Amino acid sequence: KAGVTQTPRYLIKTRGQQVTLSCSPISGHRSVSWYQQTPGQGLQFLFEYFSETQRNKGNFPGRFSGRQFSNSRSEMNVSTLELGDSALYLCASSDRDRGNGYTFGSGTRLTVV
Amino acid sequence: DAKTTQPNSMESNEEEPVHLPCNHSTISGTDYIHWYRQLPSQGPEYVIHGLTSNVNNRMASLAIAEDRKSSTLILHRATLRDAAVYYCILSFTILKTSYDKVIFGPGTSLSVIP
């Protein structure tokens, strides 16, 4: 069974630009969650999607957005990048509607210069 | 959001057992207790989970207090590859209609001494 795939693995962007990150969940998993991880703040919850609907949202500004497609693949977008957005962005998929936990991807390392 | 508290760091000698504690005094009756660990430069990986009874798998054991307000992850023989940050989290409730946020605390950074 293929794992959670995140692309790209590494990304360098300039302040003010926007970026789109992609996550392909495990086949059959309908829930996709996104987390931002920085050394200072740890794992911070961004949002969760289930069946193309946002179910939960963390405390991030509106520059952070996401969506989920009918095949459960998800994208997150960050507009007007700031230096502080440099982080590891992790995607986790689950069939949590059956009470199961997460499988994480390896993440996308975003560096904003 | 259900919260957990864990020690910031712990040390263990190689090949000795490790007991990683977690307090979750506000746990609801329908919350599972999950443990994940994150090795350097990787995403978190699932370790074990339980609801009320103690659980064992090939990676670890999970001991859950009778009142469910605390739990302990037990690594029976620590190896250098077990050095990681260990997270104890709640949610993934058995209630299929509930979708609380899954919040990760800072976790416990485990160092294994050769």
PDB file of N, CA, C and O in Angstrom, chain A residues 35 37 43 45 48 50 55-57 90 96-97 99-102 104-105, chain B residues 32 34 36 38 43-44 46 87 92-93 96 98-104:
ATOM      1  N   TYR A  35      -0.213  20.209   8.820  1.00  0.00           N
ATOM      2  CA  TYR A  35       0.463  20.765   9.984  1.00  0.00           C
ATOM      3  C   TYR A  35       1.695  21.541   9.527  1.00  0.00           C
ATOM      4  O   TYR A  35       2.346  21.178   8.552  1.00  0.00           O
ATOM      5  N   GLN A  37       5.394  22.702  10.949  1.00  0.00           N
ATOM      6  CA  GLN A  37       6.335  22.411  12.020  1.00  0.00           C
ATOM      7  C   GLN A  37       7.544  23.319  11.928  1.00  0.00           C
ATOM      8  O   GLN A  37       8.237  23.363  10.913  1.00  0.00           O
ATOM      9  N   LEU A  43       4.600  21.257  16.203  1.00  0.00           N
ATOM     10  CA  LEU A  43       3.583  20.895  15.194  1.00  0.00           C
ATOM     11  C   LEU A  43       2.327  21.719  15.431  1.00  0.00           C
ATOM     12  O   LEU A  43       1.631  21.548  16.418  1.00  0.00           O
ATOM     13  N   PHE A  45      -1.412  22.798  14.052  1.00  0.00           N
ATOM     14  CA  PHE A  45      -2.496  22.342  13.181  1.00  0.00           C
ATOM     15  C   PHE A  45      -2.945  23.463  12.252  1.00  0.00           C
ATOM     16  O   PHE A  45      -3.243  24.579  12.702  1.00  0.00           O
ATOM     17  N   GLU A  48      -8.065  20.603   8.403  1.00  0.00           N
ATOM     18  CA  GLU A  48      -8.393  19.225   8.062  1.00  0.00           C
ATOM     19  C   GLU A  48      -9.533  19.226   7.061  1.00  0.00           C
ATOM     20  O   GLU A  48     -10.498  19.972   7.199  1.00  0.00           O
ATOM     21  N   PHE A  50     -12.219  16.649   4.863  1.00  0.00           N
ATOM     22  CA  PHE A  50     -12.854  15.341   4.767  1.00  0.00           C
ATOM     23  C   PHE A  50     -13.915  15.430   3.686  1.00  0.00           C
ATOM     24  O   PHE A  50     -14.786  16.293   3.748  1.00  0.00           O
ATOM     25  N   ARG A  55     -13.145  20.564   7.693  1.00  0.00           N
ATOM     26  CA  ARG A  55     -13.832  20.175   8.928  1.00  0.00           C
ATOM     27  C   ARG A  55     -13.322  20.967  10.130  1.00  0.00           C
ATOM     28  O   ARG A  55     -14.056  21.233  11.060  1.00  0.00           O
ATOM     29  N   ASN A  56     -12.028  21.264  10.108  1.00  0.00           N
ATOM     30  CA  ASN A  56     -11.426  21.986  11.225  1.00  0.00           C
ATOM     31  C   ASN A  56     -10.396  22.957  10.694  1.00  0.00           C
ATOM     32  O   ASN A  56      -9.808  22.729   9.634  1.00  0.00           O
ATOM     33  N   LYS A  57     -10.169  24.008  11.450  1.00  0.00           N
ATOM     34  CA  LYS A  57      -9.178  25.001  11.046  1.00  0.00           C
ATOM     35  C   LYS A  57      -8.400  25.443  12.263  1.00  0.00           C
ATOM     36  O   LYS A  57      -8.972  25.645  13.346  1.00  0.00           O
ATOM     37  N   LEU A  90       3.644  19.346   6.928  1.00  0.00           N
ATOM     38  CA  LEU A  90       3.335  17.918   6.967  1.00  0.00           C
ATOM     39  C   LEU A  90       1.869  17.679   6.662  1.00  0.00           C
ATOM     40  O   LEU A  90       0.991  18.397   7.138  1.00  0.00           O
ATOM     41  N   ARG A  96     -10.224   8.404   9.595  1.00  0.00           N
ATOM     42  CA  ARG A  96     -10.613   8.657  10.981  1.00  0.00           C
ATOM     43  C   ARG A  96     -12.109   8.562  11.187  1.00  0.00           C
ATOM     44  O   ARG A  96     -12.575   8.517  12.314  1.00  0.00           O
ATOM     45  N   ASP A  97     -12.860   8.555  10.083  1.00  0.00           N
ATOM     46  CA  ASP A  97     -14.277   8.308  10.253  1.00  0.00           C
ATOM     47  C   ASP A  97     -14.516   6.882  10.745  1.00  0.00           C
ATOM     48  O   ASP A  97     -15.610   6.541  11.170  1.00  0.00           O
ATOM     49  N   GLY A  99     -12.380   5.805  13.094  1.00  0.00           N
ATOM     50  CA  GLY A  99     -11.703   5.845  14.396  1.00  0.00           C
ATOM     51  C   GLY A  99     -10.231   5.556  14.349  1.00  0.00           C
ATOM     52  O   GLY A  99      -9.601   5.344  15.386  1.00  0.00           O
ATOM     53  N   ASN A 100      -9.642   5.575  13.170  1.00  0.00           N
ATOM     54  CA  ASN A 100      -8.212   5.289  13.057  1.00  0.00           C
ATOM     55  C   ASN A 100      -7.387   6.561  13.024  1.00  0.00           C
ATOM     56  O   ASN A 100      -7.897   7.644  12.782  1.00  0.00           O
ATOM     57  N   GLY A 101      -6.094   6.396  13.260  1.00  0.00           N
ATOM     58  CA  GLY A 101      -5.216   7.549  13.394  1.00  0.00           C
ATOM     59  C   GLY A 101      -4.581   7.970  12.083  1.00  0.00           C
ATOM     60  O   GLY A 101      -5.051   7.643  11.012  1.00  0.00           O
ATOM     61  N   TYR A 102      -3.495   8.698  12.221  1.00  0.00           N
ATOM     62  CA  TYR A 102      -2.842   9.325  11.089  1.00  0.00           C
ATOM     63  C   TYR A 102      -1.724   8.492  10.488  1.00  0.00           C
ATOM     64  O   TYR A 102      -1.044   7.758  11.184  1.00  0.00           O
ATOM     65  N   PHE A 104       1.482   9.972   8.328  1.00  0.00           N
ATOM     66  CA  PHE A 104       2.081  11.214   7.861  1.00  0.00           C
ATOM     67  C   PHE A 104       2.934  10.995   6.622  1.00  0.00           C
ATOM     68  O   PHE A 104       3.522   9.927   6.424  1.00  0.00           O
ATOM     69  N   GLY A 105       3.009  12.042   5.822  1.00  0.00           N
ATOM     70  CA  GLY A 105       3.978  12.078   4.745  1.00  0.00           C
ATOM     71  C   GLY A 105       5.326  12.553   5.286  1.00  0.00           C
ATOM     72  O   GLY A 105       5.457  12.852   6.474  1.00  0.00           O
TER      73      GLY A 105
ATOM     74  N   TYR B  32      -9.703   8.102  21.976  1.00  0.00           N
ATOM     75  CA  TYR B  32      -8.586   7.183  21.963  1.00  0.00           C
ATOM     76  C   TYR B  32      -7.325   7.923  22.440  1.00  0.00           C
ATOM     77  O   TYR B  32      -7.223   9.137  22.325  1.00  0.00           O
ATOM     78  N   HIS B  34      -3.454   8.075  21.524  1.00  0.00           N
ATOM     79  CA  HIS B  34      -2.528   7.687  20.465  1.00  0.00           C
ATOM     80  C   HIS B  34      -1.132   8.138  20.817  1.00  0.00           C
ATOM     81  O   HIS B  34      -0.934   9.232  21.367  1.00  0.00           O
ATOM     82  N   TYR B  36       2.625   8.787  18.894  1.00  0.00           N
ATOM     83  CA  TYR B  36       3.399   8.888  17.670  1.00  0.00           C
ATOM     84  C   TYR B  36       4.825   9.234  18.053  1.00  0.00           C
ATOM     85  O   TYR B  36       5.084   9.744  19.135  1.00  0.00           O
ATOM     86  N   GLN B  38       8.560  10.944  16.250  1.00  0.00           N
ATOM     87  CA  GLN B  38       9.139  11.611  15.090  1.00  0.00           C
ATOM     88  C   GLN B  38      10.646  11.535  15.182  1.00  0.00           C
ATOM     89  O   GLN B  38      11.254  12.104  16.097  1.00  0.00           O
ATOM     90  N   GLY B  43       8.529  12.695   9.039  1.00  0.00           N
ATOM     91  CA  GLY B  43       7.222  12.981   9.603  1.00  0.00           C
ATOM     92  C   GLY B  43       6.954  12.043  10.768  1.00  0.00           C
ATOM     93  O   GLY B  43       7.573  10.982  10.890  1.00  0.00           O
ATOM     94  N   PRO B  44       6.044  12.420  11.649  1.00  0.00           N
ATOM     95  CA  PRO B  44       5.692  11.530  12.763  1.00  0.00           C
ATOM     96  C   PRO B  44       5.198  10.178  12.250  1.00  0.00           C
ATOM     97  O   PRO B  44       4.590  10.098  11.181  1.00  0.00           O
ATOM     98  N   TYR B  46       3.186   6.463  13.505  1.00  0.00           N
ATOM     99  CA  TYR B  46       2.328   5.840  14.500  1.00  0.00           C
ATOM    100  C   TYR B  46       3.112   4.834  15.327  1.00  0.00           C
ATOM    101  O   TYR B  46       3.935   4.081  14.801  1.00  0.00           O
ATOM    102  N   TYR B  87       5.100  11.799  20.940  1.00  0.00           N
ATOM    103  CA  TYR B  87       3.891  12.586  21.150  1.00  0.00           C
ATOM    104  C   TYR B  87       2.758  11.695  21.638  1.00  0.00           C
ATOM    105  O   TYR B  87       2.496  10.636  21.066  1.00  0.00           O
ATOM    106  N   PHE B  92      -9.377  11.246  17.565  1.00  0.00           N
ATOM    107  CA  PHE B  92      -9.660  10.029  16.815  1.00  0.00           C
ATOM    108  C   PHE B  92     -10.701   9.258  17.605  1.00  0.00           C
ATOM    109  O   PHE B  92     -10.583   8.083  17.873  1.00  0.00           O
ATOM    110  N   THR B  93     -11.726   9.998  18.010  1.00  0.00           N
ATOM    111  CA  THR B  93     -12.744   9.438  18.873  1.00  0.00           C
ATOM    112  C   THR B  93     -13.503   8.304  18.202  1.00  0.00           C
ATOM    113  O   THR B  93     -13.605   8.238  16.978  1.00  0.00           O
ATOM    114  N   LYS B  96     -18.088   8.558  15.424  1.00  0.00           N
ATOM    115  CA  LYS B  96     -17.787   8.807  14.011  1.00  0.00           C
ATOM    116  C   LYS B  96     -18.273  10.183  13.569  1.00  0.00           C
ATOM    117  O   LYS B  96     -17.870  10.672  12.530  1.00  0.00           O
ATOM    118  N   SER B  98     -17.761  12.912  15.336  1.00  0.00           N
ATOM    119  CA  SER B  98     -16.974  13.958  15.986  1.00  0.00           C
ATOM    120  C   SER B  98     -15.664  14.168  15.263  1.00  0.00           C
ATOM    121  O   SER B  98     -14.953  13.225  14.968  1.00  0.00           O
ATOM    122  N   TYR B  99     -15.333  15.398  14.981  1.00  0.00           N
ATOM    123  CA  TYR B  99     -14.090  15.693  14.280  1.00  0.00           C
ATOM    124  C   TYR B  99     -13.352  16.815  14.972  1.00  0.00           C
ATOM    125  O   TYR B  99     -13.062  17.846  14.373  1.00  0.00           O
ATOM    126  N   ASP B 100     -13.055  16.593  16.248  1.00  0.00           N
ATOM    127  CA  ASP B 100     -12.247  17.579  16.953  1.00  0.00           C
ATOM    128  C   ASP B 100     -10.883  17.691  16.317  1.00  0.00           C
ATOM    129  O   ASP B 100     -10.371  16.742  15.725  1.00  0.00           O
ATOM    130  N   LYS B 101     -10.274  18.875  16.495  1.00  0.00           N
ATOM    131  CA  LYS B 101      -8.919  19.059  16.005  1.00  0.00           C
ATOM    132  C   LYS B 101      -7.987  18.095  16.732  1.00  0.00           C
ATOM    133  O   LYS B 101      -8.153  17.833  17.915  1.00  0.00           O
ATOM    134  N   VAL B 102      -6.994  17.615  16.014  1.00  0.00           N
ATOM    135  CA  VAL B 102      -5.980  16.764  16.637  1.00  0.00           C
ATOM    136  C   VAL B 102      -4.774  17.645  16.906  1.00  0.00           C
ATOM    137  O   VAL B 102      -4.099  18.083  15.979  1.00  0.00           O
ATOM    138  N   ILE B 103      -4.540  17.901  18.179  1.00  0.00           N
ATOM    139  CA  ILE B 103      -3.506  18.856  18.579  1.00  0.00           C
ATOM    140  C   ILE B 103      -2.299  18.096  19.137  1.00  0.00           C
ATOM    141  O   ILE B 103      -2.438  17.267  20.031  1.00  0.00           O
ATOM    142  N   PHE B 104      -1.132  18.421  18.613  1.00  0.00           N
ATOM    143  CA  PHE B 104       0.115  17.854  19.118  1.00  0.00           C
ATOM    144  C   PHE B 104       0.740  18.835  20.100  1.00  0.00           C
ATOM    145  O   PHE B 104       0.890  20.019  19.798  1.00  0.00           O
TER     146      PHE B 104
END
